[in-house]
Coordinates of C-alpha atoms in Angstrom, one line a residue:
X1 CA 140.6 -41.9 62.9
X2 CA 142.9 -44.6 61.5
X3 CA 144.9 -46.8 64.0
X4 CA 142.8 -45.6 66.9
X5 CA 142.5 -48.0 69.1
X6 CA 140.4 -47.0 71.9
X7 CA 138.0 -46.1 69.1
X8 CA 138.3 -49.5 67.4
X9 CA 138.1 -50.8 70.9
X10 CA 134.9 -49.0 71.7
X11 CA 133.1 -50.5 68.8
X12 CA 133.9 -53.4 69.7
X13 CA 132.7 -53.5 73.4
X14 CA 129.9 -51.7 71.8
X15 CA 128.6 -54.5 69.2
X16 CA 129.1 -56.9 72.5
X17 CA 126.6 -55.0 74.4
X18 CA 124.4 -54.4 72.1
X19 CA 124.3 -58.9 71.8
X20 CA 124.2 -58.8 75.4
X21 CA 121.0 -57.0 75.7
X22 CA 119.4 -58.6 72.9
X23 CA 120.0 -61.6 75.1
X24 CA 119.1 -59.8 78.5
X25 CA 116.1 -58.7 76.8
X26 CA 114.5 -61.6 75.0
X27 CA 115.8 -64.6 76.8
X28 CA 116.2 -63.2 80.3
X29 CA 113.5 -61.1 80.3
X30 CA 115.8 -57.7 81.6
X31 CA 114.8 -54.5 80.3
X32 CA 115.6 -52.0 82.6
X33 CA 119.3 -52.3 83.7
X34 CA 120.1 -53.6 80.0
X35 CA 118.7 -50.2 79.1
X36 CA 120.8 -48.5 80.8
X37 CA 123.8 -50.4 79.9
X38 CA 122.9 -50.2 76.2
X39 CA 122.7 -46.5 76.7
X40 CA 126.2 -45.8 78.8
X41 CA 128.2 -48.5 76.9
X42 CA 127.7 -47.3 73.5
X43 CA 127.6 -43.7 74.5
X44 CA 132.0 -44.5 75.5
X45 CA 132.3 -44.6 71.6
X46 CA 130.3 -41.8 70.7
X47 CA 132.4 -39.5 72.9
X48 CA 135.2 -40.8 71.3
X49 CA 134.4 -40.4 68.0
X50 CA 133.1 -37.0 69.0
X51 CA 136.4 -35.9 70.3
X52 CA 138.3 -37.3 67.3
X53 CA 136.9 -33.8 66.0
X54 CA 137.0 -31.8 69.0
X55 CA 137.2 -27.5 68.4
X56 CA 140.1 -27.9 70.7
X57 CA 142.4 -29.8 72.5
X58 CA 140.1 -28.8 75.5
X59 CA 137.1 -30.0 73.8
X60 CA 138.8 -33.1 73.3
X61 CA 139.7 -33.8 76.7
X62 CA 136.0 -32.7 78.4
X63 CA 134.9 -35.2 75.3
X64 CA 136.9 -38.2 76.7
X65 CA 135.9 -37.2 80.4
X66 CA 132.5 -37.7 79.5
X67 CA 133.1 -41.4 77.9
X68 CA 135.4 -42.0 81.1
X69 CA 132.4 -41.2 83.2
X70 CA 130.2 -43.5 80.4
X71 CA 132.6 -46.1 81.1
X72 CA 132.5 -46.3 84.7
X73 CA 128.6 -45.8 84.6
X74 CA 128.9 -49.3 82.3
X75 CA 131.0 -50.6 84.6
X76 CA 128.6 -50.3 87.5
X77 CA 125.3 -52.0 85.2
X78 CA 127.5 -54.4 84.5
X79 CA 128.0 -55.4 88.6
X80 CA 124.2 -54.7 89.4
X81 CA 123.3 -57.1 86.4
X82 CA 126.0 -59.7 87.7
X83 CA 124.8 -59.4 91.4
X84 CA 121.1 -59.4 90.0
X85 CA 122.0 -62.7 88.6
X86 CA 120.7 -61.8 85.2
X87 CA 124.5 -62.5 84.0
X88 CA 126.8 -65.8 84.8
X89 CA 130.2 -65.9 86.1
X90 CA 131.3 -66.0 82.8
X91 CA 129.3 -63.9 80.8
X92 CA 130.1 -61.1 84.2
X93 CA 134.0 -61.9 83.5
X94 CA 134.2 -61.8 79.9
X95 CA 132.7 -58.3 79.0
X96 CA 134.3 -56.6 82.4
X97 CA 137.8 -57.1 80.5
X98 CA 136.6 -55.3 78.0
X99 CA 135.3 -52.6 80.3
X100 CA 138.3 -52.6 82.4
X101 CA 140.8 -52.1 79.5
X102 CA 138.7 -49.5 77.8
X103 CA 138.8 -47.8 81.6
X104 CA 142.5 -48.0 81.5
X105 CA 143.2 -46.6 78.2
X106 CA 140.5 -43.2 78.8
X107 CA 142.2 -42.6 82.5
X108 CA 145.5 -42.5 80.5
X109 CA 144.1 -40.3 77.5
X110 CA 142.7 -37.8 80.0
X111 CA 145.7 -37.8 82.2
X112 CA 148.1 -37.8 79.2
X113 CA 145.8 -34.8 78.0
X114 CA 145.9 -33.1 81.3
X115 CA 149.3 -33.2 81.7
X116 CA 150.0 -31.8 78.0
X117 CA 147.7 -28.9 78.8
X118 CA 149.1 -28.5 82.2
X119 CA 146.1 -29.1 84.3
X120 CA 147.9 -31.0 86.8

């Protein structure tokens, strides 16, 4: 999808994550909670490029659910592995933008896609 910037965005945070457990893994000796962040975060972009060819525009939106739901999972590894201390205040800060704004922009995609197919 050209121009797409939650896609573009979710490759991003993707190639992050995937540093971040290399890192969680071999220097910090993580594996379990950077597993599961690994899986969830890159899982948001999947969904999206999934929905980029939904059947319909109902696919699409139950395709973005999912990722929002991915997204919020990452966004709960992401606390455990801050609380757990296996990530630094600024390491913690610096990917949860990323999380956040990719939050932001699938709450507004599925509402947006709600609203057009008058599910609210």
């Amino acid at each position: 999808m050209e121009n797409n910037t939650v896609a573009e965005k979710s490759i991003a945070f993707s190639i992050r994550l995937i540093k971040i457990y290399k890192i969680l893994t071999q220097d910090r000796k993580e594996y379990i909670l950077s597993k599961q962040l690994l899986r969830s975060g890159t899982a948001i972009g999947a969904l999206i490029r999934e929905a980029e060819h939904g059947q319909s525009k109902a696919d699409f939106l139950n395709k973005m659910n999912i990722a929002l739901k991915e997204a919020n999972e990452t966004d709960y590894w992401l606390l455990l592995l801050y609380k757990g201390e296996f990530l630094n205040e600024k390491e913690y800060q610096s990917i949860i933008e990323d999380c956040t704004e990719l939050l932001k922009m699938l709450i507004k995609i599925v509402k947006t896609t709600k609203e057009n197919l008058g599910r609210i």
